[in-house]
Tab-separated table of C-alpha atoms and ligand atoms in Angstrom:
chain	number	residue	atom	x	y	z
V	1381	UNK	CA	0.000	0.000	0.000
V	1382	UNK	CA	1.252	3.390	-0.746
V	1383	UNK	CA	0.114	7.017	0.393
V	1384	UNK	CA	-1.119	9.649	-2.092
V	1385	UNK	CA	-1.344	13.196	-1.535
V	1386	UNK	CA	-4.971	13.181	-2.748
V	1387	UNK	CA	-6.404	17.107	-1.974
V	1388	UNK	CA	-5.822	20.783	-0.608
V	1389	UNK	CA	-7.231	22.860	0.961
V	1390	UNK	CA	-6.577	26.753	2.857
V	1391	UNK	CA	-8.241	29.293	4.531
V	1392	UNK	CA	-7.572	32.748	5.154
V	1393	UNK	CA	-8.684	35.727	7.550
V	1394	UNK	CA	-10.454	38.510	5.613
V	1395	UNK	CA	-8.154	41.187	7.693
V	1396	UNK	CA	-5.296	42.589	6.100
V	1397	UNK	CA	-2.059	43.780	8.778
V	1398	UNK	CA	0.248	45.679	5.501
V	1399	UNK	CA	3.287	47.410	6.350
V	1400	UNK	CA	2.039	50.596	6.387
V	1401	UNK	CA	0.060	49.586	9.315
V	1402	UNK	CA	2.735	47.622	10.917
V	1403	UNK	CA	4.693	51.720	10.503
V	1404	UNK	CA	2.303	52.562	12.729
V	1405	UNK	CA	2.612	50.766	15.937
V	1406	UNK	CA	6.570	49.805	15.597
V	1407	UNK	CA	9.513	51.442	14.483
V	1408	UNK	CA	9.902	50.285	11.133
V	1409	UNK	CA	9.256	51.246	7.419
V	1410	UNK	CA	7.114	49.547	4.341
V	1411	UNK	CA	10.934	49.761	2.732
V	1412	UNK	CA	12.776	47.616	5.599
V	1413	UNK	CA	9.996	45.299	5.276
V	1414	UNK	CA	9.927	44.633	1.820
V	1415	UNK	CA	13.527	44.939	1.267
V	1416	UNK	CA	14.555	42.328	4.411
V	1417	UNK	CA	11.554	40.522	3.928
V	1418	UNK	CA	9.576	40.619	0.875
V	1419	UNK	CA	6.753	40.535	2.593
V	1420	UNK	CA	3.668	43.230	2.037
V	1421	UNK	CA	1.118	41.903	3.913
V	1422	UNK	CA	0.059	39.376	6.366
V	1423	UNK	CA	-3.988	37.901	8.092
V	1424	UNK	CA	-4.802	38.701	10.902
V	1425	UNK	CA	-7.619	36.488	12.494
V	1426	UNK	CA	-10.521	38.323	13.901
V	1427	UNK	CA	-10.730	37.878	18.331
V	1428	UNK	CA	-13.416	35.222	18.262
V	1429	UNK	CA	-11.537	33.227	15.147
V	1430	UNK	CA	-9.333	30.552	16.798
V	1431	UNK	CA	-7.004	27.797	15.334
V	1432	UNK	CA	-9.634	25.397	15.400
V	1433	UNK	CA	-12.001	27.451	12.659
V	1434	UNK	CA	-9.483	28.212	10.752
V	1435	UNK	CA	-8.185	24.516	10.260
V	1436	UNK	CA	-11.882	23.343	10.255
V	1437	UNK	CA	-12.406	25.445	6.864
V	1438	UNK	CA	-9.248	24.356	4.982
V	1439	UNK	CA	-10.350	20.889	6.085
V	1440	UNK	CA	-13.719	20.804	4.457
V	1441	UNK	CA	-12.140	21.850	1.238
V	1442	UNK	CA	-9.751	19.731	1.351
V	1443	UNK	CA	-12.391	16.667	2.146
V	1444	UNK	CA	-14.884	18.406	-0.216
V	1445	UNK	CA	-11.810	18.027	-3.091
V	1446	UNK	CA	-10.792	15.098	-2.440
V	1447	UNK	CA	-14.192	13.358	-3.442
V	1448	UNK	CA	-15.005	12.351	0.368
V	1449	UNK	CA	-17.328	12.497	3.449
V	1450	UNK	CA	-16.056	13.352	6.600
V	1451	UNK	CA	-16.920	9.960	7.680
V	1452	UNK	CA	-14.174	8.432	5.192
V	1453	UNK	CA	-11.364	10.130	7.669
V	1454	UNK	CA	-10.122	8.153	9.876
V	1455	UNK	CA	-7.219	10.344	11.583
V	1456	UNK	CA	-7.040	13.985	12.262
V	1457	UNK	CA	-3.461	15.381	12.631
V	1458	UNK	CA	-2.968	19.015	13.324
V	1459	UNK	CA	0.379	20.943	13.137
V	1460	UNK	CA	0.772	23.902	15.300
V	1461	UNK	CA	1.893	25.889	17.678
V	1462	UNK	CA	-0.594	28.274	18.669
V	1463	UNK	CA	-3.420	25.611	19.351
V	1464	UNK	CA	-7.088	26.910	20.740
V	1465	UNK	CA	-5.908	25.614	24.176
V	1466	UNK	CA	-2.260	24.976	25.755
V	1467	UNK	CA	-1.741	22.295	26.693
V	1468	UNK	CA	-5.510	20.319	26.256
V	1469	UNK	CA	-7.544	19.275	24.439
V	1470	UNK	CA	-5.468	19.039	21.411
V	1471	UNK	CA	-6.906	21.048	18.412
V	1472	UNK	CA	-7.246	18.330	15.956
V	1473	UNK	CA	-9.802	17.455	18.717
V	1474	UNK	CA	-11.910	20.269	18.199
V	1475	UNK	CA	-11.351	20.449	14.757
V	1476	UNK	CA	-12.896	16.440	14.742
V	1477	UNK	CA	-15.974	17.750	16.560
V	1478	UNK	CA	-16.626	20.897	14.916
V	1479	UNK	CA	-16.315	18.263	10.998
V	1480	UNK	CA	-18.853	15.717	12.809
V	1481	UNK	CA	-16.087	13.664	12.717
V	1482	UNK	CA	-16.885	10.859	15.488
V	1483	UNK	CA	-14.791	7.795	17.181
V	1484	UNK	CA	-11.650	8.954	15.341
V	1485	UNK	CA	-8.255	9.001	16.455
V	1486	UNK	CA	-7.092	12.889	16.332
V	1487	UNK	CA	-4.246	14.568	17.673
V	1488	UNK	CA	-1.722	17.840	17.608
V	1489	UNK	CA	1.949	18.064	16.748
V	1490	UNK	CA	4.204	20.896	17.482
V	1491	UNK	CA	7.292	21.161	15.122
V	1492	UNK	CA	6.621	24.588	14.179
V	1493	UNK	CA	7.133	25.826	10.584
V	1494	UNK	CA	7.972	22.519	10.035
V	1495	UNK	CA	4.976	20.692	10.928
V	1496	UNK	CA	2.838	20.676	7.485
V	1497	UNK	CA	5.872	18.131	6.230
V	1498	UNK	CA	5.920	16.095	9.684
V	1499	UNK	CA	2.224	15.885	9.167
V	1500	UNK	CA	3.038	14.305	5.438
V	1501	UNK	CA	5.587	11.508	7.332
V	1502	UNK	CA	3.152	10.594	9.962
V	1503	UNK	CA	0.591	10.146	7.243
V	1504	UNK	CA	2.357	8.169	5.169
V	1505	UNK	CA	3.572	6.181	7.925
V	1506	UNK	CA	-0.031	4.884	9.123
V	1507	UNK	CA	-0.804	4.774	5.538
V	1508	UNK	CA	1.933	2.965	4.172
V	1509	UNK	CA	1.364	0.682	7.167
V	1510	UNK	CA	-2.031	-0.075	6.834
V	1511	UNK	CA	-3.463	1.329	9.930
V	1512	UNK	CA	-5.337	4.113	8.078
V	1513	UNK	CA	-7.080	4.887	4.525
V	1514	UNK	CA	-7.512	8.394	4.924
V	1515	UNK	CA	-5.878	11.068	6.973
V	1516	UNK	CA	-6.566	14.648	7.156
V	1517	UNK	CA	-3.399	16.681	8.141
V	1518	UNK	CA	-3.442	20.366	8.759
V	1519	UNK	CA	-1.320	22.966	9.796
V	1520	UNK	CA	-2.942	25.880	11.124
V	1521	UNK	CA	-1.674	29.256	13.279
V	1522	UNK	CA	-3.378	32.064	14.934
V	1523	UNK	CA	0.315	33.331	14.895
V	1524	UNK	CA	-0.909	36.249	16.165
V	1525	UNK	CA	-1.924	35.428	19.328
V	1526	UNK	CA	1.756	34.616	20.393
V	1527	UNK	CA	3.289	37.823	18.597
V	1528	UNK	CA	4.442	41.123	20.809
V	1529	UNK	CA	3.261	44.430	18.285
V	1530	UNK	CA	5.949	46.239	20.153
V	1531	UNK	CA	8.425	43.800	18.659
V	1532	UNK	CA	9.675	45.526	15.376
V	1533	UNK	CA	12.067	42.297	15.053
V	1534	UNK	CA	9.359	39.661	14.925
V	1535	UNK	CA	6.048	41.588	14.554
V	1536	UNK	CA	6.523	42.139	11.333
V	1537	UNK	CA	7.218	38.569	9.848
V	1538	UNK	CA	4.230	36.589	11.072
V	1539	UNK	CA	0.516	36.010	10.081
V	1540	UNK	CA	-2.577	33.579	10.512
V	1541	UNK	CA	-3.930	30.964	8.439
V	1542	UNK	CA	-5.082	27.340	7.633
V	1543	UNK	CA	-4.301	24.609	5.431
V	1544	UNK	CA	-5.142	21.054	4.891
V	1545	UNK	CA	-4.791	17.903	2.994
V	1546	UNK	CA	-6.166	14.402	2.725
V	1547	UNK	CA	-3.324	11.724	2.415
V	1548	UNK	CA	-4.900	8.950	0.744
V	1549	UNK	CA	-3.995	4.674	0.229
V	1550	UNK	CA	-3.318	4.012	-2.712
V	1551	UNK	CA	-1.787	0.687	-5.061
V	1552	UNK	CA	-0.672	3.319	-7.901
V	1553	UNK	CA	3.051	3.545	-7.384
V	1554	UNK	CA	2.990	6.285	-9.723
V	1555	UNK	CA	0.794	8.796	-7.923
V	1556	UNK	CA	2.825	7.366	-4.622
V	1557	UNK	CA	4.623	9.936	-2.104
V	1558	UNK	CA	8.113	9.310	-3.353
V	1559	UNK	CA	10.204	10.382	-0.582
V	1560	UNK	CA	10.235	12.842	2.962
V	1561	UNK	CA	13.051	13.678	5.235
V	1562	UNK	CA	12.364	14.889	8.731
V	1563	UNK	CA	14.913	15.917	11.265
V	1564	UNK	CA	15.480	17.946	14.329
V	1565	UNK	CA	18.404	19.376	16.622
V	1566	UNK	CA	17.035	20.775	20.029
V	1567	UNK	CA	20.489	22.154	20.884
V	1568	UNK	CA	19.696	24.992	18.887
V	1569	UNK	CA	15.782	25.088	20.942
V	1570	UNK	CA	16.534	28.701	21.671
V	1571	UNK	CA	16.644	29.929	18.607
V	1572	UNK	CA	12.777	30.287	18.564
V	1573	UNK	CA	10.838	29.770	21.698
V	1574	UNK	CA	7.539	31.136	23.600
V	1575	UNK	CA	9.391	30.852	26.859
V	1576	UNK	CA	5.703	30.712	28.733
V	1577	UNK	CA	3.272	29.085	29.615
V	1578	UNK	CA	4.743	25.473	29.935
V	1579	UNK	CA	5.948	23.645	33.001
V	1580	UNK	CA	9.290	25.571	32.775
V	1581	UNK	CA	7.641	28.743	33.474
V	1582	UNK	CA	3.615	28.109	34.097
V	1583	UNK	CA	1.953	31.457	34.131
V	1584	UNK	CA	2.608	34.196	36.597
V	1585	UNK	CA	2.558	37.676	36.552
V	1586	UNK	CA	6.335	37.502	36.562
V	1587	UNK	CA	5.709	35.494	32.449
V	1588	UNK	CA	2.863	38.664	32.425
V	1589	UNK	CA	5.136	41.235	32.899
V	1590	UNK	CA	7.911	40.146	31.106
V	1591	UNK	CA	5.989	39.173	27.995
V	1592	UNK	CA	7.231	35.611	27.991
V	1593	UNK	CA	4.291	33.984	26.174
V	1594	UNK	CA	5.548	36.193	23.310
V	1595	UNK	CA	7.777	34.481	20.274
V	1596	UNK	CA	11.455	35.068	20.954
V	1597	UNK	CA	13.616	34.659	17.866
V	1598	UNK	CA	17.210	35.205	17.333
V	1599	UNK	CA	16.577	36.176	13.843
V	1600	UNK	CA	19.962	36.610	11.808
V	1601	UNK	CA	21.116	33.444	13.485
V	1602	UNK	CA	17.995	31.346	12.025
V	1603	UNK	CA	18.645	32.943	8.594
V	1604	UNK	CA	22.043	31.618	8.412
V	1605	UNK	CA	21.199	28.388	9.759
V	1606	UNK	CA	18.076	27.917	7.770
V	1607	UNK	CA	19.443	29.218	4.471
V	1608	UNK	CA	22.359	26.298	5.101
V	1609	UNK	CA	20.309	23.587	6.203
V	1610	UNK	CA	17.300	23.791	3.830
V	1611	UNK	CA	20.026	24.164	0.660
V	1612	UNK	CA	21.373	20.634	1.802
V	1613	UNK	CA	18.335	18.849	2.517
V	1614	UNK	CA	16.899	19.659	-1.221
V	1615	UNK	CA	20.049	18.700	-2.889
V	1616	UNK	CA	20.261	15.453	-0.929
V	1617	UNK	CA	16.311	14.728	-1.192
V	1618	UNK	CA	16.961	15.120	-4.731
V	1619	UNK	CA	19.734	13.000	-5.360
V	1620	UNK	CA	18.921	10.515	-3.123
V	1621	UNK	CA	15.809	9.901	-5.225
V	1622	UNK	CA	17.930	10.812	-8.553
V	1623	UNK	CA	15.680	13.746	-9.735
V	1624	UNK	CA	17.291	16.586	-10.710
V	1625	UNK	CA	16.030	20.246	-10.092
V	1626	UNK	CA	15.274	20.990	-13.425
V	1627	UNK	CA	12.447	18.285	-13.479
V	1628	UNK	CA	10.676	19.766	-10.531
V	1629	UNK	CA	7.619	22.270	-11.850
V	1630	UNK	CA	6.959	23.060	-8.200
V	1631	UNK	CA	9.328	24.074	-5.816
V	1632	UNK	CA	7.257	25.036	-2.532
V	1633	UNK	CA	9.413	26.315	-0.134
V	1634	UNK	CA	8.301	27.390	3.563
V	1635	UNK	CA	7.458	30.988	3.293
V	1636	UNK	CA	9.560	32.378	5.893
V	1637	UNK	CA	11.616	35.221	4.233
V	1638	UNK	CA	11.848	35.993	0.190
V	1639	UNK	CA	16.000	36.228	0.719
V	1640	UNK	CA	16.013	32.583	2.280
V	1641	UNK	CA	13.636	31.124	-0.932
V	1642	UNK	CA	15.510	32.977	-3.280
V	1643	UNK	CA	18.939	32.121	-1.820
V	1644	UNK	CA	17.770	27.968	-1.668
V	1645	UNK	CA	16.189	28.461	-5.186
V	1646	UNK	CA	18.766	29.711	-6.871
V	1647	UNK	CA	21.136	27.245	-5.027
V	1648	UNK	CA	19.499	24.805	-7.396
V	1649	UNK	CA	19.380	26.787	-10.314
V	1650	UNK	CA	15.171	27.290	-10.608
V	1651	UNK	CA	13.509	29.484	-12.327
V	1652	UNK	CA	11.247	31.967	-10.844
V	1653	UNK	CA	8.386	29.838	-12.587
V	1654	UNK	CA	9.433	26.968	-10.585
V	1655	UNK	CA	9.622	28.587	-7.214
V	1656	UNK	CA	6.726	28.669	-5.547
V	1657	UNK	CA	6.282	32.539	-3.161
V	1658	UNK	CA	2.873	33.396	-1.566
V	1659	UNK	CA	5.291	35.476	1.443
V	1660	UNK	CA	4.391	38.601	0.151
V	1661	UNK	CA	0.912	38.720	0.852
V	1662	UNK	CA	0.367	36.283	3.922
V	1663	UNK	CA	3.932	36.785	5.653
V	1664	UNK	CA	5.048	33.267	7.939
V	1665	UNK	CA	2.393	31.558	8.913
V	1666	UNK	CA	4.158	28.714	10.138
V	1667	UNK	CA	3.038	25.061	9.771
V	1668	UNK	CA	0.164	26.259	7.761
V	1669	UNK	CA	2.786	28.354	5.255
V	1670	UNK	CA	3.440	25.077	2.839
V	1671	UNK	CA	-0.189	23.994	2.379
V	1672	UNK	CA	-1.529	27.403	1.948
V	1673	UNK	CA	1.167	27.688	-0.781
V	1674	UNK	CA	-0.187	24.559	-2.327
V	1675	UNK	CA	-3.435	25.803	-2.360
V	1676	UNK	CA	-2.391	28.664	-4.223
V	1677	UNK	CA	-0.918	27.124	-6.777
V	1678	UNK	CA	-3.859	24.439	-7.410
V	1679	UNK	CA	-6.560	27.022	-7.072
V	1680	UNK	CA	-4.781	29.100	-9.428
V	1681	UNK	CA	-4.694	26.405	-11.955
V	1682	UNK	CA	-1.229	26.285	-12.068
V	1683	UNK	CA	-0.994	22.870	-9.839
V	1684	UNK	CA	-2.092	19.881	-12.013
V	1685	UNK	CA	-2.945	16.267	-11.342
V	1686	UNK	CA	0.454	14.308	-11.468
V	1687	UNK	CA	2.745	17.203	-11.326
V	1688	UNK	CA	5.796	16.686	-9.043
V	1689	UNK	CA	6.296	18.999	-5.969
V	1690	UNK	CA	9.373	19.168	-3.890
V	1691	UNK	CA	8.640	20.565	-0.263
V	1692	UNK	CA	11.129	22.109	1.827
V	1693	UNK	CA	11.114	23.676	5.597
V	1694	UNK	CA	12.605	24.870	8.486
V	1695	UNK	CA	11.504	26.087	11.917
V	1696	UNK	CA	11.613	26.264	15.783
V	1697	UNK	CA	12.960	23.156	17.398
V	1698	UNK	CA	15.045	23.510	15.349
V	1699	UNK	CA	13.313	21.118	13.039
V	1700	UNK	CA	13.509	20.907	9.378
V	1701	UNK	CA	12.008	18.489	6.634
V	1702	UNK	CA	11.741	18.198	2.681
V	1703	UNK	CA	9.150	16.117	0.511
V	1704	UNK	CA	9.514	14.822	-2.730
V	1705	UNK	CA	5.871	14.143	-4.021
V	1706	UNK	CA	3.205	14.181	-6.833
V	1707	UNK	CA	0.055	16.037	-6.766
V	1708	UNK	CA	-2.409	13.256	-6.836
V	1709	UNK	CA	-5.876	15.161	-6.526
V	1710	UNK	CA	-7.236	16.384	-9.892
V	1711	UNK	CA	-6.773	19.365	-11.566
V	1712	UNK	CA	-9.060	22.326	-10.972
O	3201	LIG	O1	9.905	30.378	10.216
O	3201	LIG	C1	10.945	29.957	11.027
O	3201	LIG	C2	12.238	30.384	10.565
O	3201	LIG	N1	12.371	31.813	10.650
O	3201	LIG	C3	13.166	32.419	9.846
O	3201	LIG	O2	13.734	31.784	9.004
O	3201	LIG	C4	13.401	33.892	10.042
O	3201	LIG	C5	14.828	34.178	9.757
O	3201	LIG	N2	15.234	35.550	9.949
O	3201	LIG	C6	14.892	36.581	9.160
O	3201	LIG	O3	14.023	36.474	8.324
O	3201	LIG	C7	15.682	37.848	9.287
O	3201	LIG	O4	16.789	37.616	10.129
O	3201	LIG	C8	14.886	39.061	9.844
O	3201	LIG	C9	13.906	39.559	8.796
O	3201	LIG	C10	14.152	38.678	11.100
O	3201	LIG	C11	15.833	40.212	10.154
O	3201	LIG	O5	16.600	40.571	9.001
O	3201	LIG	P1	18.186	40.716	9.090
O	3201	LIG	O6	18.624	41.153	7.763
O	3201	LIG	O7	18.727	39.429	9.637
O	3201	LIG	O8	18.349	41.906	10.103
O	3201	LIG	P2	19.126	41.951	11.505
O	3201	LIG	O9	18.382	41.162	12.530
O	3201	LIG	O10	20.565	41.633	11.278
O	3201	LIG	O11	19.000	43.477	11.854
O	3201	LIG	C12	19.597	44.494	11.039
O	3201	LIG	C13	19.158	45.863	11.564
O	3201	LIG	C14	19.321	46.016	13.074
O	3201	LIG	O12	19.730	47.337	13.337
O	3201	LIG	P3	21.285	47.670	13.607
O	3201	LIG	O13	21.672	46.842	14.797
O	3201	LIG	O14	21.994	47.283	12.362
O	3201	LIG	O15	21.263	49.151	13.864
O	3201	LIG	C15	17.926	45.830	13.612
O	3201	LIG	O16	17.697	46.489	14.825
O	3201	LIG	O17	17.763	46.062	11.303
O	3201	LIG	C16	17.088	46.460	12.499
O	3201	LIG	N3	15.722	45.978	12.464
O	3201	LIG	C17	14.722	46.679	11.907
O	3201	LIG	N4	14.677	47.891	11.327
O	3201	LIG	C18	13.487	48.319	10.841
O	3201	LIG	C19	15.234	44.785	12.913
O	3201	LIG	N5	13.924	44.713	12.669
O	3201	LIG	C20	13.575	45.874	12.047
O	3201	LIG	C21	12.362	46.373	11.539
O	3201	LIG	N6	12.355	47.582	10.949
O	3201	LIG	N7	11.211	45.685	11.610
């Protein structure tokens, strides 16, 4: 048995944070932004719009697409790190509930950026194995709600958003995942952390006051690292499997920072056709960043059925993973 990655789905918030508003509240400029950053705009989810809606109406798409009833799925994994509740009940959970999805195992995941992709591998894993026909994955952030707006150093990166997919057994080797790498090093955990709430520091006024349930990232550092590490996991996905760049029409890259895509894809020689960049107008959202990509691409047309994608990311953890993959749904 093989897995297939058989739909997508995304949603976005209707509200619009651009840089000019961003010039507002922070010391910064539309020009630092764009130039540091490439990004113009990020979603903002509204107060009563958690995690859990967000992922709930990428899911339906992405069940609606795929040809099936929620009662087909039989596991809900979410990705992220801003969840409806820390530490319980997991968000995949609610998400279950709020699909009608009953008596199925569900559960959360917290790699960060790089969760959409460890989504894929535990997918294909019960897949592959038999244990499961059909598994919704998501990644989904309400970034927002872990961002300081007096932060001018992370403030201006992140945004919210949803995105899901239906992995899917199949006996077609050719429409068959055809590779994924996952790895982590937790010696460099510091690098991005929410120091609070969590059993190191639960919440006090002390994590209150000093704004420690706010993302903390040493930014340059990551950019290095990231640039580095995500450059050597696509060339070795890609040899590994013997597929060169050329032959990849997708390149989806996490959407972190237009100088870190554009630095990996020209590591590889793409062309701007290839590369895959949605940053500009929804910023990082995190483990949601790859699939909302997808979607892009497939609801623009531009994704068709069969067409290879090669997945890439990098995160807090520090985790990273790539994915070597065809598009398996159909075409829009
Ligand atoms: O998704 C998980 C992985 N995350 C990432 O991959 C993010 C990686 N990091 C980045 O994208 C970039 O490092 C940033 C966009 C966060 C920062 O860009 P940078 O080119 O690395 O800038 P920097 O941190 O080296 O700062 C350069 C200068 C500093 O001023 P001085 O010390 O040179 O006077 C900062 O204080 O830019 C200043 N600065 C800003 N200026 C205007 C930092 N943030 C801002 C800002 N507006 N928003």
């Amino acid at each position: 048995m093989y897995a297939k990655f058989h739909s997508i789905g995304a949603y976005v918030p209707s509200k619009v944070l651009s840089n000019a508003d961003l010039e507002k509240m922070v010391d910064t400029s539309d020009e630092w932004i764009l130039k540091r950053t490439g990004i113009s705009e990020r979603r903002i989810a509204s107060k009563d719009e958690n995690t859990s809606d967000m992922a709930t109406k990428a899911s339906k798409l992405a069940i609606k697409r795929a040809g099936l009833e929620t009662s087909d799925i039989d596991l809900v994994v979410c990705a992220t790190v801003t969840p409806d509740y820390f530490n319980m009940p997991a968000t995949a959970c609610i998400v279950s509930d709020k699909l009608g999805i009953k008596n199925v195992q569900a559960f959360d995941i917290a790699s960060a950026c790089s969760g959409f992709v460890y989504a894929l591998s535990i997918a294909k894993a019960f897949v592959e194995s038999g244990m499961k026909k059909h598994v919704l994955i998501i990644g989904a952030e309400k970034f927002s709600s872990i961002v300081d707006y007096t932060d001018r150093t992370t403030c201006i990166l992140f945004g919210d958003g949803a995105g899901a997919a239906v992995i899917s057994a199949t006996d077609n080797k050719e429409e068959a995942f055809i590779d994924i790498h996952a790895s982590a090093d937790g010696s460099y955990a510091d690098f991005l952390v929410t120091p609070a709430p969590g059993s190191v520091n639960p919440l006090s006024q002390k994590v209150l006051d000093e704004g420690l349930n706010f993302v903390q990232m040493k930014g340059n550092e990551t950019f290095k690292l990231a640039v580095k590490t995500l450059t050597k996991d696509v060339k070795d996905i890609l040899a590994k499997n013997g597929i060169l760049a050329e032959d990849i029409p997708h390149f989806v890259p996490h959407q972190a920072n237009y100088r870190i895509i554009k630095a990996v894809g020209d590591s590889l020689k793409m062309t701007k056709e290839q590369v895959v960049v949605t940053v500009g107008k929804y910023g990082n959202t995190s483990a949601a960043s790859i699939p909302m990509a997808i979607n892009d691409i497939w609801e623009s047309g531009r994704l068709k059925k069969g067409e290879l994608m090669l997945l890439d990311t990098f995160g807090g953890g520090l985790t990273w993973a790539s994915a070597l993959l065809p598009f398996a749904g159909e075409s829009k």
